[in-house]
mmCIF file of C-alpha atoms in Angstrom:
data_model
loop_
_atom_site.group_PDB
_atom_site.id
_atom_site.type_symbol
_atom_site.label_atom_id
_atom_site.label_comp_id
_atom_site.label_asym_id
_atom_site.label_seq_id
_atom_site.Cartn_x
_atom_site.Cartn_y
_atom_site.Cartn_z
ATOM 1 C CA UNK A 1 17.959 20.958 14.558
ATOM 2 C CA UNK A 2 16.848 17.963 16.602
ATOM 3 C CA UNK A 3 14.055 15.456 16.353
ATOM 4 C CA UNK A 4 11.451 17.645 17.023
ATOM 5 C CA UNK A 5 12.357 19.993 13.853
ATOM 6 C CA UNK A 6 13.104 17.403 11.625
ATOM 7 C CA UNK A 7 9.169 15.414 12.697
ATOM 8 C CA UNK A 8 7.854 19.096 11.538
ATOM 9 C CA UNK A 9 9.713 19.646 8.309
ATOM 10 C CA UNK A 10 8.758 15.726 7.703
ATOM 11 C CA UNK A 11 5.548 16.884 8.159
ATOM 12 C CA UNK A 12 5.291 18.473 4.682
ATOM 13 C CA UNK A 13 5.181 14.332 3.576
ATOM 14 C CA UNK A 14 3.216 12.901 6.323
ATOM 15 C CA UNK A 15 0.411 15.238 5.873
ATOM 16 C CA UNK A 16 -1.125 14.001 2.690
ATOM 17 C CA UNK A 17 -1.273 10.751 4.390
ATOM 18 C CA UNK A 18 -2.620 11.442 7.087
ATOM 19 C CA UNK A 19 -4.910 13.140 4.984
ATOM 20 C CA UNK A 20 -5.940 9.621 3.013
ATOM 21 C CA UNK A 21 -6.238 8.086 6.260
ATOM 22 C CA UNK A 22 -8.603 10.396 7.606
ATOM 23 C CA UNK A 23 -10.874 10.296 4.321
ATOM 24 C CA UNK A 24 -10.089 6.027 4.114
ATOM 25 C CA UNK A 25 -8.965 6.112 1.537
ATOM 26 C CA UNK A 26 -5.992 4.211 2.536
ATOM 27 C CA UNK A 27 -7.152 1.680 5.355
ATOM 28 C CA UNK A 28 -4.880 0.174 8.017
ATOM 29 C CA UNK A 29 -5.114 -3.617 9.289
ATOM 30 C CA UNK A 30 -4.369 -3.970 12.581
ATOM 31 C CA UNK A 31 -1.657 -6.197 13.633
ATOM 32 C CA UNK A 32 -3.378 -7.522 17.006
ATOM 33 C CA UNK A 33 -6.451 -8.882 14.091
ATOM 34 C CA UNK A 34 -4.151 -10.466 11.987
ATOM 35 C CA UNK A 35 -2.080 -12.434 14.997
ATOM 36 C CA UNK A 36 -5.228 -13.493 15.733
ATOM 37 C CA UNK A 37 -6.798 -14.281 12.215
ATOM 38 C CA UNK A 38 -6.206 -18.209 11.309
ATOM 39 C CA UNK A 39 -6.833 -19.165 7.932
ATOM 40 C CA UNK A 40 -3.856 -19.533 5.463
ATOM 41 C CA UNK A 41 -4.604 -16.833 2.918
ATOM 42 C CA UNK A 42 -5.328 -13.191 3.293
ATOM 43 C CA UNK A 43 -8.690 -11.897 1.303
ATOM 44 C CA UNK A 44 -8.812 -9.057 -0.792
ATOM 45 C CA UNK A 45 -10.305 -5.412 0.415
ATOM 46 C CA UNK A 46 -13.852 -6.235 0.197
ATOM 47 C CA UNK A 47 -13.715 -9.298 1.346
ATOM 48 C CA UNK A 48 -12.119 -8.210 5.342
ATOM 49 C CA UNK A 49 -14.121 -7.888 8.445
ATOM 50 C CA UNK A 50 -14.702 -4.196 9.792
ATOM 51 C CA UNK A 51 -12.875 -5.782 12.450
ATOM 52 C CA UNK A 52 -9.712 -6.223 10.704
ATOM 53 C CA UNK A 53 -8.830 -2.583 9.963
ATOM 54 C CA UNK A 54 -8.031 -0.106 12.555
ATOM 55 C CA UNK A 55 -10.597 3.002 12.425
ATOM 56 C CA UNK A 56 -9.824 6.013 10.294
ATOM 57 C CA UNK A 57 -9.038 8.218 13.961
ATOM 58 C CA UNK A 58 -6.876 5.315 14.811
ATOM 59 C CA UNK A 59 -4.939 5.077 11.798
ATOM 60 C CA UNK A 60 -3.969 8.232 11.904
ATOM 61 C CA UNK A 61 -3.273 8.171 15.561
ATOM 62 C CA UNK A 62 -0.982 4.918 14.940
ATOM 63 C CA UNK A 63 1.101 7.351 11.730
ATOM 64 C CA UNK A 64 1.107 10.077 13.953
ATOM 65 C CA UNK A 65 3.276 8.007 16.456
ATOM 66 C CA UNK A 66 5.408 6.384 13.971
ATOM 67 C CA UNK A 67 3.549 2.920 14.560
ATOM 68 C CA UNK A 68 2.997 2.262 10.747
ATOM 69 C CA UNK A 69 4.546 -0.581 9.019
ATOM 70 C CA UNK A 70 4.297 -0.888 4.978
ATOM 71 C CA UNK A 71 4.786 -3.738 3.196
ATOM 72 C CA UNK A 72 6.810 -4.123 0.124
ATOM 73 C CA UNK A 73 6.636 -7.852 -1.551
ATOM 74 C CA UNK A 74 5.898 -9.595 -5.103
ATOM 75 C CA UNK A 75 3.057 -10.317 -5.907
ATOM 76 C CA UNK A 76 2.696 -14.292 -7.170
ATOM 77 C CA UNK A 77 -0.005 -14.238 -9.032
ATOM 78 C CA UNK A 78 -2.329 -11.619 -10.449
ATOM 79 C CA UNK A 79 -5.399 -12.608 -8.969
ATOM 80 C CA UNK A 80 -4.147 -13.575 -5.758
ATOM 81 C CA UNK A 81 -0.410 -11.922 -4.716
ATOM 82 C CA UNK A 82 0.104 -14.497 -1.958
ATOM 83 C CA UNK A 83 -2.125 -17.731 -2.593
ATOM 84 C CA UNK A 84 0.061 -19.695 -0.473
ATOM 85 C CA UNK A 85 -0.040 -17.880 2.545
ATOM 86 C CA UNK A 86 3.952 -17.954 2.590
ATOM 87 C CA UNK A 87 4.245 -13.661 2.831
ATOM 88 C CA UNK A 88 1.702 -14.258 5.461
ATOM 89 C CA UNK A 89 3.642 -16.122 7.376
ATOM 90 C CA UNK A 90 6.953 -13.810 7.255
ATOM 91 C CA UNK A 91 4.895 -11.006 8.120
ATOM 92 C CA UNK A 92 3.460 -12.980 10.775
ATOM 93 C CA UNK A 93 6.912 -14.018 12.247
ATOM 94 C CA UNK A 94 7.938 -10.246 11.897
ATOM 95 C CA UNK A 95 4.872 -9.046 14.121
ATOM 96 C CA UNK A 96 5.594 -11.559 17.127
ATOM 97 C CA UNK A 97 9.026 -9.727 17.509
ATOM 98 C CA UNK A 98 7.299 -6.113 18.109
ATOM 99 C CA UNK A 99 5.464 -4.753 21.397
ATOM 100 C CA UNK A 100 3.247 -2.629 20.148
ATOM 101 C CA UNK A 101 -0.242 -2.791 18.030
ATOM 102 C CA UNK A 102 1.051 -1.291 14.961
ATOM 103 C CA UNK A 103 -1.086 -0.245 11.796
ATOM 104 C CA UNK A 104 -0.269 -2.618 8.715
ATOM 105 C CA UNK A 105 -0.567 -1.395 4.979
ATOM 106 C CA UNK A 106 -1.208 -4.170 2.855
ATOM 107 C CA UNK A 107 -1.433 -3.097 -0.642
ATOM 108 C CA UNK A 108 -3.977 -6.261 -1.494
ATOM 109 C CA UNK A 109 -6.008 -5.886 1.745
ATOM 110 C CA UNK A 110 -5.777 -1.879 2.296
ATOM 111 C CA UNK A 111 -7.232 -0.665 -1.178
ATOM 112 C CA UNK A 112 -10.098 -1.944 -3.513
ATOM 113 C CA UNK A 113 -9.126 -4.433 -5.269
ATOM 114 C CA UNK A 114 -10.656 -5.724 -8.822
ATOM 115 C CA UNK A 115 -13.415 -5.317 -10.223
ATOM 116 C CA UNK A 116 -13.997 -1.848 -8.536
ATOM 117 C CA UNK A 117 -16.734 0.418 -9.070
ATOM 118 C CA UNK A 118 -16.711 3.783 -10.295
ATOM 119 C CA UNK A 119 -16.036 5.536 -6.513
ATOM 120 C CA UNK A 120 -13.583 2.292 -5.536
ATOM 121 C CA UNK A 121 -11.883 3.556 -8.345
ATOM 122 C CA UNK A 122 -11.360 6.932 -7.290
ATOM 123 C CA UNK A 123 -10.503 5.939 -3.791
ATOM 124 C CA UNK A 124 -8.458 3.642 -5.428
ATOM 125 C CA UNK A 125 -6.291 6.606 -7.187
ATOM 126 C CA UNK A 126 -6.412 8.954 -4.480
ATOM 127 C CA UNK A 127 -4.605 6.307 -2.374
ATOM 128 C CA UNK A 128 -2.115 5.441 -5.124
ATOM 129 C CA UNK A 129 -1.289 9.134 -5.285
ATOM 130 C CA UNK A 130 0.048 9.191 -1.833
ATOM 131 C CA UNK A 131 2.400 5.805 -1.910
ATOM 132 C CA UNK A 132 5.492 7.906 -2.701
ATOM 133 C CA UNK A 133 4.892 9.578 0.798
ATOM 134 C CA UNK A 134 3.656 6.160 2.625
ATOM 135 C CA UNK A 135 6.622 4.334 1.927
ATOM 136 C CA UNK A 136 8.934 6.952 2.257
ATOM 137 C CA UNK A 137 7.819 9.040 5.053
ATOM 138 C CA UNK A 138 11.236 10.321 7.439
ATOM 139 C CA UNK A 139 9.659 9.326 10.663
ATOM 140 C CA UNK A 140 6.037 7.628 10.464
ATOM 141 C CA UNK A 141 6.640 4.433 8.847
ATOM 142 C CA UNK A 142 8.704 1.573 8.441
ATOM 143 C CA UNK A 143 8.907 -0.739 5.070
ATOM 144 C CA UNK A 144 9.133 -4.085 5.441
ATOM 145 C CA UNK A 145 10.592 -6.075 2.592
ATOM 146 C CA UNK A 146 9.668 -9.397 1.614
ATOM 147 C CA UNK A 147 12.129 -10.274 -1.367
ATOM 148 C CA UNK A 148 11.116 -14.151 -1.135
ATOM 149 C CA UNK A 149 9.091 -15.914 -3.778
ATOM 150 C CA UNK A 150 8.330 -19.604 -2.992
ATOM 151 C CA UNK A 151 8.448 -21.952 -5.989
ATOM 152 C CA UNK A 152 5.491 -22.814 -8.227
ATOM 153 C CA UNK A 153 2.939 -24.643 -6.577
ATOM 154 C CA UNK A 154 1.957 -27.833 -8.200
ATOM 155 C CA UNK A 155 -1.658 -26.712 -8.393
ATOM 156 C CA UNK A 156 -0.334 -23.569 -10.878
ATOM 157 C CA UNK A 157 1.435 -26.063 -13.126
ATOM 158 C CA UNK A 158 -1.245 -25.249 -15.757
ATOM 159 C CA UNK A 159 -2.393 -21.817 -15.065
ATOM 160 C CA UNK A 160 -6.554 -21.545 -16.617
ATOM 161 C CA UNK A 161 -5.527 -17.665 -17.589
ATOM 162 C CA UNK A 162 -2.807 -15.232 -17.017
ATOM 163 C CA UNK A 163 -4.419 -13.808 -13.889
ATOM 164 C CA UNK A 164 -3.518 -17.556 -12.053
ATOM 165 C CA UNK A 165 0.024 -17.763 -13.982
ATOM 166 C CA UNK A 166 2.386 -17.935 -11.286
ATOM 167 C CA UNK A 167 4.832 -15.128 -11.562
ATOM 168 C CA UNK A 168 8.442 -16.366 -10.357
ATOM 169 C CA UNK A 169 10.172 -13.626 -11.244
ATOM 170 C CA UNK A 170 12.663 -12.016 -8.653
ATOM 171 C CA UNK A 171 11.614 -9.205 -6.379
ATOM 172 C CA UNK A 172 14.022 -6.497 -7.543
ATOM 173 C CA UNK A 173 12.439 -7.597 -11.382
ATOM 174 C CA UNK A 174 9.496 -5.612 -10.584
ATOM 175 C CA UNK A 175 8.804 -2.307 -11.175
ATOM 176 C CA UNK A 176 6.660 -1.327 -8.183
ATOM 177 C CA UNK A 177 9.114 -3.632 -5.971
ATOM 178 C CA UNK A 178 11.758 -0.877 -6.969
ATOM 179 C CA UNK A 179 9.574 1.975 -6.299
ATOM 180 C CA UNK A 180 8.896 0.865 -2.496
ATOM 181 C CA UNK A 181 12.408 0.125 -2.356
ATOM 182 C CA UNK A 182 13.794 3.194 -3.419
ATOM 183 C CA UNK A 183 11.125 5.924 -2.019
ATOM 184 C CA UNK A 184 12.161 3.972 1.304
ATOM 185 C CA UNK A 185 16.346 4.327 0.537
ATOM 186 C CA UNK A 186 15.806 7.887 -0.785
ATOM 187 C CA UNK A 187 13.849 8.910 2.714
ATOM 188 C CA UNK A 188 16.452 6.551 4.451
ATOM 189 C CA UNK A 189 19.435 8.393 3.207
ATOM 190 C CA UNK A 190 18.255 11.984 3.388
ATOM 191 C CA UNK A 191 17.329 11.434 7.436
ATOM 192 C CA UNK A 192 20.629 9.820 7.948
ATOM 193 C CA UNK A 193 22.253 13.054 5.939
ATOM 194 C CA UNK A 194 20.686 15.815 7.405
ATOM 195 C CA UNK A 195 21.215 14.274 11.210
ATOM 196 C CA UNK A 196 25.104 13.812 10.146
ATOM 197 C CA UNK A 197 25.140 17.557 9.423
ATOM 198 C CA UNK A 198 23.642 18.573 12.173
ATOM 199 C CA UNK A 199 26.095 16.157 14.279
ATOM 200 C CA UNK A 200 23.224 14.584 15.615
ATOM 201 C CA UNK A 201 24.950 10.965 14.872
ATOM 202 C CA UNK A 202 23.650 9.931 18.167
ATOM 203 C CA UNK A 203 19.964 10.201 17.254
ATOM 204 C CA UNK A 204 20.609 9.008 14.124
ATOM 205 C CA UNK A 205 21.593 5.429 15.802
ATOM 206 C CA UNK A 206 18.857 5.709 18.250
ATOM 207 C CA UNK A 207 15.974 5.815 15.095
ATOM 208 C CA UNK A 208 14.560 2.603 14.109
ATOM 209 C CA UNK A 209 15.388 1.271 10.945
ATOM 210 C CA UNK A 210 13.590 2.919 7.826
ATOM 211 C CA UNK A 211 13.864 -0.461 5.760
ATOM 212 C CA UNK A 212 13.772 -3.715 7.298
ATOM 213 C CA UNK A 213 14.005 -7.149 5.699
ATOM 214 C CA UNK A 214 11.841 -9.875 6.986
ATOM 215 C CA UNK A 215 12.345 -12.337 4.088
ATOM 216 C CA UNK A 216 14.474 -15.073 5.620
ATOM 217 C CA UNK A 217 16.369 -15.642 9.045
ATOM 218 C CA UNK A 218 16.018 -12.955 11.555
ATOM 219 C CA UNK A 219 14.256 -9.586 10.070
ATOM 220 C CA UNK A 220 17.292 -7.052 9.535
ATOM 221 C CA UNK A 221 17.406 -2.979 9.389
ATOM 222 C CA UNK A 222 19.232 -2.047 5.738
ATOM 223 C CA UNK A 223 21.524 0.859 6.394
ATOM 224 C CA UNK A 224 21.455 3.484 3.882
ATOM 225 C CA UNK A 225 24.179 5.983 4.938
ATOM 226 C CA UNK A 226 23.293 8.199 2.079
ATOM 227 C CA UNK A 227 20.567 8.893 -0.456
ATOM 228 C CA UNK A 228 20.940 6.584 -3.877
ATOM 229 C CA UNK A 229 20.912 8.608 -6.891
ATOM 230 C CA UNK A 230 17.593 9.306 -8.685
ATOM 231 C CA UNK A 231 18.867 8.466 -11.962
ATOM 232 C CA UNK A 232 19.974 4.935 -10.636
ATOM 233 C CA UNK A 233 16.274 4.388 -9.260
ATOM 234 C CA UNK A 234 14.873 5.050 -12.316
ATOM 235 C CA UNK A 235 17.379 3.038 -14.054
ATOM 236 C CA UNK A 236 16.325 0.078 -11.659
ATOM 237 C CA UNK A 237 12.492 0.945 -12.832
ATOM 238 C CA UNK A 238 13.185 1.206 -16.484
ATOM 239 C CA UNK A 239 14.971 -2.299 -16.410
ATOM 240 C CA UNK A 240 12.077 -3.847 -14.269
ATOM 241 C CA UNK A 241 7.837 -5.411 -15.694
ATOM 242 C CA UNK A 242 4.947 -4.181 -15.165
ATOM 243 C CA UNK A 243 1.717 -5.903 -15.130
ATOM 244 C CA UNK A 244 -0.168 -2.751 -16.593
ATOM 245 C CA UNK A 245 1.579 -0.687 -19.689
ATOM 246 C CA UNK A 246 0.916 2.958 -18.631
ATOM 247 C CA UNK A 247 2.109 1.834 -14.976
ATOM 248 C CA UNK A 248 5.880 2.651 -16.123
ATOM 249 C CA UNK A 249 5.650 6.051 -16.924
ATOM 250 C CA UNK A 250 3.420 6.506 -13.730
ATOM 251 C CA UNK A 251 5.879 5.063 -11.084
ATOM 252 C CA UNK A 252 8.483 7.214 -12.475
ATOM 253 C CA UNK A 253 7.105 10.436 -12.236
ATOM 254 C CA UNK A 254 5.583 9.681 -9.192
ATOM 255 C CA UNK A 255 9.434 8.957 -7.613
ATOM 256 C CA UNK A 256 10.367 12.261 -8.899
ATOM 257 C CA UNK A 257 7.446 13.825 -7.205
ATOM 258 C CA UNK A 258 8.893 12.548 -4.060
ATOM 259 C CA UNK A 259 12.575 13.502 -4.159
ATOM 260 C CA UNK A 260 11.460 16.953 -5.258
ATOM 261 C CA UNK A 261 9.321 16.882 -1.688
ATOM 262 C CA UNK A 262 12.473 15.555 -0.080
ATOM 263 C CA UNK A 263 14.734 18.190 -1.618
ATOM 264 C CA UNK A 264 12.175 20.607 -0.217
ATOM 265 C CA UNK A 265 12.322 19.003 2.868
ATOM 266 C CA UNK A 266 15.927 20.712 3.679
ATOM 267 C CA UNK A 267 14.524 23.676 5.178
ATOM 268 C CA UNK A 268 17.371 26.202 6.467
ATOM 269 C CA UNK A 269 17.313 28.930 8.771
ATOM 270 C CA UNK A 270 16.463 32.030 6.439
ATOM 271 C CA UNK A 271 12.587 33.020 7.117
ATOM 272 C CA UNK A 272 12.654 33.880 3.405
ATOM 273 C CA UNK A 273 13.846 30.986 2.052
ATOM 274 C CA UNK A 274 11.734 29.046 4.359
ATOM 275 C CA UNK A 275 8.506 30.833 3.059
ATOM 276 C CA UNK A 276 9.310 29.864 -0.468
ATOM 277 C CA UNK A 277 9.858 26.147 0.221
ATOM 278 C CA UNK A 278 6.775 26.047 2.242
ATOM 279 C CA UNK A 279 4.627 27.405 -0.484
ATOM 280 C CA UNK A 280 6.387 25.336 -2.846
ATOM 281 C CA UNK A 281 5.360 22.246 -0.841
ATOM 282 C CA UNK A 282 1.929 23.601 -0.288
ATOM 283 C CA UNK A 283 1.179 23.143 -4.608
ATOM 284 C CA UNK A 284 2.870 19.574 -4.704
ATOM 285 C CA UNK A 285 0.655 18.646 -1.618
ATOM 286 C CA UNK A 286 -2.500 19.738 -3.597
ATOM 287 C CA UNK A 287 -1.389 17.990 -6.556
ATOM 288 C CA UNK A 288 -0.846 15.291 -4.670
ATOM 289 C CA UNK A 289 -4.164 15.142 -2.417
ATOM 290 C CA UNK A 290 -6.562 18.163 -4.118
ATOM 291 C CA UNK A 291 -9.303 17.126 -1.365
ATOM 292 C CA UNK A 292 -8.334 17.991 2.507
ATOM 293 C CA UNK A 293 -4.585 18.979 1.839
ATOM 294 C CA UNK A 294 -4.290 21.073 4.549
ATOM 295 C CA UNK A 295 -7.117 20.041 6.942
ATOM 296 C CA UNK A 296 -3.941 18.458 9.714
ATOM 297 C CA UNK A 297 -1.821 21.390 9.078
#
């Protein structure tokens, strides 16, 4: 077992997201665009240049070499999650330390936003299907967490509605914060534990970081030497808001998804028992993605 095998049995995630990416239904901004781009505040989906995203060949050329980063964050508001521009900023400062043109999902920029029509919708849903795999892919991705929240502007003292309320609440208070968070740890964990048992401990040092703070200071790799208990990460979700009610209920069942594909993930070296986990992938993966599921097989 070496890199090579454990890219393939990741592939069992990756490929429903590669899958989206192909389709667009999750969209990519490219880092290069937003060095470049110069006004304070990011706009919503519809409101980006074609130039800001990278194609849908290049997005999944950019996953396909591991040069995806994900963004994890609060949002500040509800009709706006960064008005300010500050998360902007950090995740501006965190670019000018890499080498590389990476692709960038951005929840707010990389899938239709409010008021959506009836086919943004289902692109919408398709996309949100896959997160569980985006943010905790072994090998394609890296989340970057911004746990910061800036204080209240002035100009939200008196919010007109609860969509410009400014939400001040901690990072690790939010439901969908926790879900990043923990799809990121779980995939975290299980790489670092399968690599330890196949005394590969040197590869596992030589792998970037799966979770990466960029919130204050100097961005930071987390280590996660070991997989956090599922019952702890739903704990975490149980105690944390949502801004819709049936969102809850959702975000747990779609972590479960996930750590059943992970614990599926631990292929061995029986041909038999190998078939049976590859099948049993195969269903989730439809479930999952029922359009295209195997088309990058």
């Amino acid at each position: 077992v070496g890199r090579d095998a454990l890219e393939h049995d990741a592939s069992q995630i990756d490929n429903t997201v590669q899958t989206s990416l192909m389709f667009g239904d999750i969209r990519l901004i490219s880092t290069a665009w937003l060095q470049s781009y110069e006004l304070p505040t990011l706009p919503q989906h519809n409101g980006l240049p074609a130039a800001a995203f990278l194609s849908n060949a290049q997005a999944v050329e950019a996953h396909r070499e591991g040069r995806v980063l994900v963004l994890s964050y609060r949002w500040h508001t509800a009709s706006h999650p960064d008005p300010t521009g500050t998360t902007l900023e950090l995740v501006r400062r965190f670019l000018r330390t890499l080498s590389h043109e990476h692709g960038l999902f951005w929840d707010w920029a990389c899938l239709p936003q409010r008021p959506r029509t009836e086919s943004e919708e289902a692109v919408f849903r398709r996309g949100l299907n896959c997160m569980g795999n985006l943010y905790g892919s072994l090998m394609k991705t890296t989340v970057i967490r911004c746990k910061y929240v800036p204080p209240r502007p002035s100009s939200h003292d008196k919010p007109v509605d609860e969509w410009s309320a400014w939400n001040d609440k901690p990072y690790d208070a939010s439901g969908w914060c926790s879900f990043e968070t923990g799809a990121a740890m779980l995939a975290a964990g299980h790489r670092h534990k399968r690599l330890e048992r196949s005394l590969l401990r040197g590869l596992a040092k030589e792998l970037p970081a799966k979770l990466i703070d960029i919130s204050e200071g100097a961005p930071s790799g987390v280590q996660v030497m070991w997989p956090p208990k599922l019952s702890g990460l739903e704990a975490a979700i149980a105690a944390a808001s949502f801004t819709g009610a049936a969102d809850r209920e959702k975000v747990v069942q779609m972590l479960r998804e996930f750590n059943t594909l992970l614990e599926m993930v631990k292929v061995d070296t029986d041909d038999t028992r190998r078939d049976v986990v590859n099948k049993n992938l195969k269903e989730i993966e439809i479930k999952i993605h029922p359009r295209g599921a195997t088309q990058l097989r």
